[in-house]
Short mmCIF file of C-alpha atoms and ligand atoms in Angstrom, two decimals:
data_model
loop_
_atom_site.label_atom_id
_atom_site.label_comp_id
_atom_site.label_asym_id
_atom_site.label_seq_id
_atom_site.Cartn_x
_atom_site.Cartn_y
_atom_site.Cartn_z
CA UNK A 120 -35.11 -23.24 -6.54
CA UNK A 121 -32.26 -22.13 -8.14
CA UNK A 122 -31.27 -22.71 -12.29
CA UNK A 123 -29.67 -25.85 -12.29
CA UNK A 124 -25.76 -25.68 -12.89
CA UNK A 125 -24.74 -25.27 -16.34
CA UNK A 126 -22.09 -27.70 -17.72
CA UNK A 127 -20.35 -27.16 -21.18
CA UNK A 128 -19.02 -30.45 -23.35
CA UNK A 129 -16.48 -30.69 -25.38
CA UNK A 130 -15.76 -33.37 -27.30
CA UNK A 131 -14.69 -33.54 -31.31
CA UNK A 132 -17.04 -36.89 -31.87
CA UNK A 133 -20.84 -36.01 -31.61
CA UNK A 134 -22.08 -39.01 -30.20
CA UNK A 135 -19.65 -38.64 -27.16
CA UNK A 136 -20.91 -35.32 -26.81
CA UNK A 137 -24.60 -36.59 -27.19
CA UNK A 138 -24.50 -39.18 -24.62
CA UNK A 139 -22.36 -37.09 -21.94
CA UNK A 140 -25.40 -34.35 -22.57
CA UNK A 141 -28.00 -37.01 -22.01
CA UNK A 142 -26.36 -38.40 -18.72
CA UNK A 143 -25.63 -35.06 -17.25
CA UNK A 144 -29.49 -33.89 -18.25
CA UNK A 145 -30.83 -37.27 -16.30
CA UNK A 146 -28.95 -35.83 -13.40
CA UNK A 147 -30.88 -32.54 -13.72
CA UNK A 148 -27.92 -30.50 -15.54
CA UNK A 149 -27.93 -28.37 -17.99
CA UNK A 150 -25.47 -28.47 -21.09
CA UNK A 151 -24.08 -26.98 -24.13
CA UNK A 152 -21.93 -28.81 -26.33
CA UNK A 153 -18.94 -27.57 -28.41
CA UNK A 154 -17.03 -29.96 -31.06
CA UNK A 155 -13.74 -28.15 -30.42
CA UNK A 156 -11.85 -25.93 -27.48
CA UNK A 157 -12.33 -22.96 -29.79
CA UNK A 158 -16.07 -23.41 -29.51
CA UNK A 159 -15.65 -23.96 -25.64
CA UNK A 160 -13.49 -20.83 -25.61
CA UNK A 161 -16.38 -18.99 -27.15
CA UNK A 162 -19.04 -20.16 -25.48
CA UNK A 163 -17.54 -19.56 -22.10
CA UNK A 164 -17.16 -15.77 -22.92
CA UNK A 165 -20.82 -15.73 -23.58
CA UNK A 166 -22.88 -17.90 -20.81
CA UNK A 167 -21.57 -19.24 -17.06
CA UNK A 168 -20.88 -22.72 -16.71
CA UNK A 169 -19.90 -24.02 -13.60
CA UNK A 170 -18.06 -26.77 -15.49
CA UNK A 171 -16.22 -27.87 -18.31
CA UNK A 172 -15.87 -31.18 -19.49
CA UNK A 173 -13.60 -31.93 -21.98
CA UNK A 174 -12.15 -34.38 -24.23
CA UNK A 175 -8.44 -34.47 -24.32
CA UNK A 176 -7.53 -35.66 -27.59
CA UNK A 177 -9.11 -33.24 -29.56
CA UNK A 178 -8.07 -31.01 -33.18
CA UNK A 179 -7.00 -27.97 -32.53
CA UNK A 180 -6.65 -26.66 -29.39
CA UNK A 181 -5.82 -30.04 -27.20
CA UNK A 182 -8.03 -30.56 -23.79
CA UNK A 183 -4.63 -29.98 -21.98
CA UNK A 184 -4.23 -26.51 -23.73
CA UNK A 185 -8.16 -25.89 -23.48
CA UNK A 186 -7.61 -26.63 -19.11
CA UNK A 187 -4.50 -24.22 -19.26
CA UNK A 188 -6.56 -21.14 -21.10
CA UNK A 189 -10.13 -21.65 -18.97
CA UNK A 190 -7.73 -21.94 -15.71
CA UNK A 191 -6.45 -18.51 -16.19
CA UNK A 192 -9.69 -16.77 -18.23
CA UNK A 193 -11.93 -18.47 -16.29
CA UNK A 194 -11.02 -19.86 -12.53
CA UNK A 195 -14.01 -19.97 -11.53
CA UNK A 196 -15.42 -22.79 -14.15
CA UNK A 197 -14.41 -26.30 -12.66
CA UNK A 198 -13.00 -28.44 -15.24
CA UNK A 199 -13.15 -32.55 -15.47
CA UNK A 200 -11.02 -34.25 -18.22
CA UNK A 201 -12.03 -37.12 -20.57
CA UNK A 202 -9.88 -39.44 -22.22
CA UNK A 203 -9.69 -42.40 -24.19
CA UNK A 204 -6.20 -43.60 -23.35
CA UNK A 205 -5.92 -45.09 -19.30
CA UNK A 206 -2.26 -42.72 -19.49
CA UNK A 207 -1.75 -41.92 -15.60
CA UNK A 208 0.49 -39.51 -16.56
CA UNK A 209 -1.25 -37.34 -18.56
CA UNK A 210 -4.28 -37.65 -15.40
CA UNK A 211 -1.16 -36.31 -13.04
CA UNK A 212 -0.30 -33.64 -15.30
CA UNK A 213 -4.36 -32.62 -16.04
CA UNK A 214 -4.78 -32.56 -12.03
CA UNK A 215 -1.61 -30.80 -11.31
CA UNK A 216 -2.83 -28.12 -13.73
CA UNK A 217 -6.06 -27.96 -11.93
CA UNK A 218 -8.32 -29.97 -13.27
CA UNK A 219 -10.99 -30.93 -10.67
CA UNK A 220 -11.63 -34.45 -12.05
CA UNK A 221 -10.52 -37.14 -14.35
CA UNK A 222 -12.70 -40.09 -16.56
CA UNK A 223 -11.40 -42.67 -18.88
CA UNK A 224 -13.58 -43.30 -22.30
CA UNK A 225 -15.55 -45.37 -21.77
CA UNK A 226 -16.74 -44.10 -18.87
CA UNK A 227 -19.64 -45.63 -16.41
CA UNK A 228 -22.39 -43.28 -16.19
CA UNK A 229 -21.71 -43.66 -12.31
CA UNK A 230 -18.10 -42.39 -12.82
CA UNK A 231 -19.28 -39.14 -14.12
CA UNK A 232 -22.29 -38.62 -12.25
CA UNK A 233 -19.42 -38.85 -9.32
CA UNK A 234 -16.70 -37.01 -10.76
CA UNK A 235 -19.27 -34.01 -11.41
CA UNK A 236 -20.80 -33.91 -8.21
CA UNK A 237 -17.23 -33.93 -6.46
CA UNK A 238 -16.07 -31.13 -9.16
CA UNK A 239 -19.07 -29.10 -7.67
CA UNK A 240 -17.99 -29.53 -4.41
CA UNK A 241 -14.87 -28.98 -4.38
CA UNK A 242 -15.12 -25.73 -6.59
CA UNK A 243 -17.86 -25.24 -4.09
CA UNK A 244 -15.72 -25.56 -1.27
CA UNK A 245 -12.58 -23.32 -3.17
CA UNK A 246 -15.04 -20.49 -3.63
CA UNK A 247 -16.23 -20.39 0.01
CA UNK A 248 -12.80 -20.53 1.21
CA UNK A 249 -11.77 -17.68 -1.63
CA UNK A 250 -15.00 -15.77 0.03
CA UNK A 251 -13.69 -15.89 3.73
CA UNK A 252 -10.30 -15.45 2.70
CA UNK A 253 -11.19 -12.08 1.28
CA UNK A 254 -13.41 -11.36 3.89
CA UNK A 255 -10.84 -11.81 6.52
CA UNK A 256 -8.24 -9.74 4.82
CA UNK A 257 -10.94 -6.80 4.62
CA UNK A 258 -11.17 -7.71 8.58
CA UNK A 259 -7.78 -6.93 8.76
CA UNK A 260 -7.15 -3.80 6.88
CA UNK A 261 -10.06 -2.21 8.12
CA UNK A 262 -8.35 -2.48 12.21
CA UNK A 263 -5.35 -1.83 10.64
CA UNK A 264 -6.38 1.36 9.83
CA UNK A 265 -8.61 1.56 12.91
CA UNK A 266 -5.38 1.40 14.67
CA UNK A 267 -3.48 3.25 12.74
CA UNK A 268 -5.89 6.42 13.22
CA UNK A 269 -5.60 5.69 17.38
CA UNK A 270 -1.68 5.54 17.10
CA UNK A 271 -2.41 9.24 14.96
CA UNK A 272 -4.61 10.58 17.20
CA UNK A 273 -2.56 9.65 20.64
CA UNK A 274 0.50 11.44 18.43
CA UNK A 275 -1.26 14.40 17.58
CA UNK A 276 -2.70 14.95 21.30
CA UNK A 277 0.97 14.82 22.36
CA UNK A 278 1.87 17.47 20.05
CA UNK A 279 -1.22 19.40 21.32
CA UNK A 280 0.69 19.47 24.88
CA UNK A 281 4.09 20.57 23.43
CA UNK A 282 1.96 23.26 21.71
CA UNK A 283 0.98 24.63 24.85
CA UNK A 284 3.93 26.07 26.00
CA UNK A 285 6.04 26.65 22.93
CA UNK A 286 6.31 29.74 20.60
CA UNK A 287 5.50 27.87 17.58
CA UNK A 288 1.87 28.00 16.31
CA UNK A 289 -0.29 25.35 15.53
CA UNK A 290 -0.83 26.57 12.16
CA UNK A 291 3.19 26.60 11.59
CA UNK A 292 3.42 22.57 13.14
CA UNK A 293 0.78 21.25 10.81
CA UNK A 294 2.17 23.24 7.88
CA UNK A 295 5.15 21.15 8.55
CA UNK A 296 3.82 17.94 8.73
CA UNK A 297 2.13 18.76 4.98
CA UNK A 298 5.26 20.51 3.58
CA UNK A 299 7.34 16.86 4.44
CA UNK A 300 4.53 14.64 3.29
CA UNK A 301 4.75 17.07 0.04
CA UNK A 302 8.93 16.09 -0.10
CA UNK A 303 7.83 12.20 0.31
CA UNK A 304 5.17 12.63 -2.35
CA UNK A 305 7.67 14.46 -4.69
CA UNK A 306 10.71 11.79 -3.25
CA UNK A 307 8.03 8.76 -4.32
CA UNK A 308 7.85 7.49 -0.70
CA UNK A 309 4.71 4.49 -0.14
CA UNK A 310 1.87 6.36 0.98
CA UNK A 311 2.33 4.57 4.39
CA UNK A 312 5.37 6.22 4.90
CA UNK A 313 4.40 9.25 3.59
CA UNK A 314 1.06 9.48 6.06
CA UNK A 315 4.11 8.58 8.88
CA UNK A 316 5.80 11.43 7.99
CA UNK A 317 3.21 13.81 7.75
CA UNK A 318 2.77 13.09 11.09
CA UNK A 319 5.62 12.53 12.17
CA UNK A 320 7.21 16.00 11.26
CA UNK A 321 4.78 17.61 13.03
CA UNK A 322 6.53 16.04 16.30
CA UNK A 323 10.22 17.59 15.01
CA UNK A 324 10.06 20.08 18.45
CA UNK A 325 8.37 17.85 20.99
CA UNK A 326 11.37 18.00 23.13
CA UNK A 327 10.89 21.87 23.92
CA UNK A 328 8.51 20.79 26.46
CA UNK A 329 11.77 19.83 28.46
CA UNK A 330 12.92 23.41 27.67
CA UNK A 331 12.66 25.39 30.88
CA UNK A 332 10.04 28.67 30.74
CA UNK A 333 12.49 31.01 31.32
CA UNK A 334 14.81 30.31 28.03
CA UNK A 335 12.45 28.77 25.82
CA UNK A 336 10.03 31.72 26.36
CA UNK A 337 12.99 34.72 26.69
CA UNK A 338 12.03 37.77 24.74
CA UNK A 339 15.31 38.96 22.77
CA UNK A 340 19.40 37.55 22.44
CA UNK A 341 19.63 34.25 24.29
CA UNK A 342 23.03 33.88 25.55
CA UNK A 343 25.37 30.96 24.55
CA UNK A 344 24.74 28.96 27.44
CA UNK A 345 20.77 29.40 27.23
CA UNK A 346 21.39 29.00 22.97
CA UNK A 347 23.09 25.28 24.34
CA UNK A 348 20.22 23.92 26.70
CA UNK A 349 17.79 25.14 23.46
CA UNK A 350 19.51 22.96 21.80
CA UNK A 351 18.98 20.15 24.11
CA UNK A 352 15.13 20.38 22.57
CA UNK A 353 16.74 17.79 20.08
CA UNK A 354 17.88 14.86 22.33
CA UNK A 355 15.15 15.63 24.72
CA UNK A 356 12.47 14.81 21.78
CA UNK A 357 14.69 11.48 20.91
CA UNK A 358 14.56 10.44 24.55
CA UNK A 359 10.80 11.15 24.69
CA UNK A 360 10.34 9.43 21.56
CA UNK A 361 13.28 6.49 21.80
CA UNK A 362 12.59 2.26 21.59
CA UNK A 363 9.06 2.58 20.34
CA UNK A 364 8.32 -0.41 17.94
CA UNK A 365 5.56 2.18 16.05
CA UNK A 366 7.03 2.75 12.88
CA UNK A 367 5.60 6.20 12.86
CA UNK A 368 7.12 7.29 16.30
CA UNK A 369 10.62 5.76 15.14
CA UNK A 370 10.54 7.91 12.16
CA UNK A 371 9.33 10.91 14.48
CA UNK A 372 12.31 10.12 17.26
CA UNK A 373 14.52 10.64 14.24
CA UNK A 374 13.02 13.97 13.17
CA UNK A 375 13.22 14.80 16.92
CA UNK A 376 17.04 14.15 17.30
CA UNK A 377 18.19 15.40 13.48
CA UNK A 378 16.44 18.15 12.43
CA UNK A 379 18.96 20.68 13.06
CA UNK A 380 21.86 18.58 11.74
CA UNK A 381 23.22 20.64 8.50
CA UNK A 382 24.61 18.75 5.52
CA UNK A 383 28.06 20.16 5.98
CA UNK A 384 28.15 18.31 9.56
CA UNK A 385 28.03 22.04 11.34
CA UNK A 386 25.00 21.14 13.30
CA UNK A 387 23.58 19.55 16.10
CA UNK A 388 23.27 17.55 18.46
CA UNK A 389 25.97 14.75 16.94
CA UNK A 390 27.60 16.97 14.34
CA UNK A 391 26.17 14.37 11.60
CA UNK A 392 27.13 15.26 8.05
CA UNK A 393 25.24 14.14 4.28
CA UNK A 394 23.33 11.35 4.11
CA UNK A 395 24.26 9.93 7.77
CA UNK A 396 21.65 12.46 8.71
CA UNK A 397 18.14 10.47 8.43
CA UNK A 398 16.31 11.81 5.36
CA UNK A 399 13.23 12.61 7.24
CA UNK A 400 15.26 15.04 9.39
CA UNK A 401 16.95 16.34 6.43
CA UNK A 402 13.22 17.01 4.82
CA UNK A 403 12.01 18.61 7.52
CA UNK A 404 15.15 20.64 8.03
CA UNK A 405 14.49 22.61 4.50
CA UNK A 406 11.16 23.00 4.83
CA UNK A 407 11.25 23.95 9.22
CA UNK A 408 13.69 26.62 7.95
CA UNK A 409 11.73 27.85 4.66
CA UNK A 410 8.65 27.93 6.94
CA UNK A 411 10.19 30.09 10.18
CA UNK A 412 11.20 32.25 7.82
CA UNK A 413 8.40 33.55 5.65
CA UNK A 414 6.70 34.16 8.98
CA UNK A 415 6.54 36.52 11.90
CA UNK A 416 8.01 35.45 14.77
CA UNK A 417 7.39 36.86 18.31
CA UNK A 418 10.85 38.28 17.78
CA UNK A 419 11.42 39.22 14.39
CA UNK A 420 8.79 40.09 11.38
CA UNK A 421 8.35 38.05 8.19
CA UNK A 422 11.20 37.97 5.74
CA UNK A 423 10.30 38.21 1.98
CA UNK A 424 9.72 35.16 0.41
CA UNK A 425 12.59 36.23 -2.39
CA UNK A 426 14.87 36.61 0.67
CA UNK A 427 14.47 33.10 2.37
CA UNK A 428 14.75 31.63 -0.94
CA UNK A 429 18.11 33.46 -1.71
CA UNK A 430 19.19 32.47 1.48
CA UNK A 431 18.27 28.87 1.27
CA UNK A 432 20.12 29.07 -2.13
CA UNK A 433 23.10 29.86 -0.19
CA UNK A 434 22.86 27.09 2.25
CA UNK A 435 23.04 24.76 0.01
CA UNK A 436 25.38 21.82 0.30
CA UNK A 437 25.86 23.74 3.25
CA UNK A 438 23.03 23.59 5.76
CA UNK A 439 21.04 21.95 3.40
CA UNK A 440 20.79 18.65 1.36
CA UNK A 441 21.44 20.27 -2.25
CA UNK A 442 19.20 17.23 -3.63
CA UNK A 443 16.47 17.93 -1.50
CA UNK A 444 16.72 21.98 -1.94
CA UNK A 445 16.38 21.69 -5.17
CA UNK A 446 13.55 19.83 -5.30
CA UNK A 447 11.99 22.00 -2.64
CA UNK A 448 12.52 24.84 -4.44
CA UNK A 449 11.25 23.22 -8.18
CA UNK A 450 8.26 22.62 -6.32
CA UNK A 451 8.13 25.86 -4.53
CA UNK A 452 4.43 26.39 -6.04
CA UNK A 453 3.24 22.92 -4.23
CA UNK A 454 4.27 24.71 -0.70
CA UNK A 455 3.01 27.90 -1.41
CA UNK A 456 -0.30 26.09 -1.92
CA UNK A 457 -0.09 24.88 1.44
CA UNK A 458 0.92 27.62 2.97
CA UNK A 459 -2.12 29.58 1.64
CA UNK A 460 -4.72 26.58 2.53
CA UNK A 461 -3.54 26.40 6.24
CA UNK A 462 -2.96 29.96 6.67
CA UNK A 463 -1.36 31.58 9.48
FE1 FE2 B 206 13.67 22.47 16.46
FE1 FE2 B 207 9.65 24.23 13.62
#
């Protein structure tokens, strides 16, 4: 057997609170009695009742204001109101401020034996629903994520078959993905949107699989008409990517299409100038370009870190978002980290 269910009184005269006690102890309650709301107040910071009943008309504290305060301190205690005055108006207002039940001095011992056994109930029947409310919106966050980490992996497998046939290392697509979530952090994106980006990003050259083998993989000068279907990686990625409702793969379709649009409109594929170029593409635009840089390429060595950064200096406002550079570069020490934790 459990304890029986505890039930604090509160009434200012003592033979009120005497005889509600004795009632509620023939039912096979438990009480404590307090002769004013400050009492009550007390009391329920110490012990757990499952109910309050309370005189209205009280000094001090009224049972109105006492109903307001153990509403908000205490939701889970049930409350029943007592009063000597038959005022419906005042038994509207108690229930509309959540009182569970209402009894008119003098009561029938029936009438409260009914009004608390309805009280338990229905606070019964509030906590149960609270219970599988809560449960159910654990349900759902927990497939949400499930889903979310399918939707990841399907992405990343895609850039695993991009990867096999392009020039860029694996190393150099997931630094990119971290370098833009970095941006978002620093930008004070929602973490959704910055786990979509991270992703995302990493998807910026998807559309070289479209390239053909014998430009995208040419050893030395491309000419201008090979440099032009390279530069059809862009809308090939976008097509790839276009019309999906993920919100992840919309943000990568962007990346796909804009990241080499320049700030001063000079790039491509539309030409796009400022902030008409998507800010995810103009992320991953600084930190693609920071990152090709500082390492070899099949073609080229490493330039100096001191060297990209003077050059990225120099782009920008012109190939690059000046807002963005600069925070790139006041964080420089953020993307060196990563650059040292993924390695080359
Ligand atoms: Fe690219
Ligand atoms: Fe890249």
């Amino acid at each position: 057997m459990s304890a029986p269910p505890k039930i604090l009184v509160a009434d200012d005269e003592p033979h009120i609170r005497e005889l509600l006690a004795r009632c509620l102890e023939t039912e096979g309650y438990s009480c404590s009695l307090a002769p004013d709301a400050q009492r009550a107040l007390q009391l329920l910071e110490e012990h757990d009742y499952t109910l309050l009943i309370s005189d209205i008309n009280m000094p001090g504290l009224s049972g109105m204001e006492l109903l307001q305060e153990v509403r908000s301190r205490h939701p889970d205690v049930a409350v029943i109101l007592v009063t000597g005055v038959d005022d419906r108006k005042t038994a509207i207002r108690a229930l509309q401020l959540g009182a569970f039940g209402y009894v008119i001095k003098p009561f029938d011992l029936n009438e409260l034996a009914i009004n608390v056994a309805n009280a338990f109930e229905r606070r019964r029947l509030t906590l149960l629903s609270r219970a599988t409310q809560e449960r159910l919106e654990a349900e759902v966050r927990k497939r949400t994520e499930e889903i979310r980490q399918r939707e990841e992996e399907v992405a990343l497998r895609l850039v695993a078959a991009a990867e096999y046939r392009d020039t860029d290392t694996g190393a150099h697509i997931r630094r990119i993905g971290l370098y833009s979530a970095a941006m978002a952090e620093i930008l004070d994106w929602e973490p959704r949107a910055i786990d979509d980006l991270r992703v995302s990003a990493m998807m910026h050259d998807i559309g070289k699989i479209g390239v053909p083998d014998s430009i995208l993989l040419k050893p030395g000068r491309l000419t201008e008409d090979e440099f032009a279907v390279i530069q059809q990686h862009t809308t090939i990625g976008a097509n790839i990517l276009e019309n999906s409702s993920i919100p992840m793969l919309q943000m990568a379709q962007e990346i796909a299409k804009s990241h080499h649009e320049r700030w001063d409109g000079a790039g491509y594929p539309e030409s796009l100038a400022g902030p008409s170029i998507p800010l995810s593409a103009r992320i991953v635009a600084v930190v693609d370009v920071y990152d090709a840089l500082v390492h070899e390429r099949v073609y080229r060595p490493a330039v100096p870190e001191e060297e990209v950064l003077d050059l990225m200096a120099s782009e920008r406002g012109n190939h690059f978002d000046p807002q963005l550079l600069d925070l790139f570069l006041e964080n420089l020490s953020t993307f060196r980290e990563i650059r040292q934790t993924v390695g080359s």
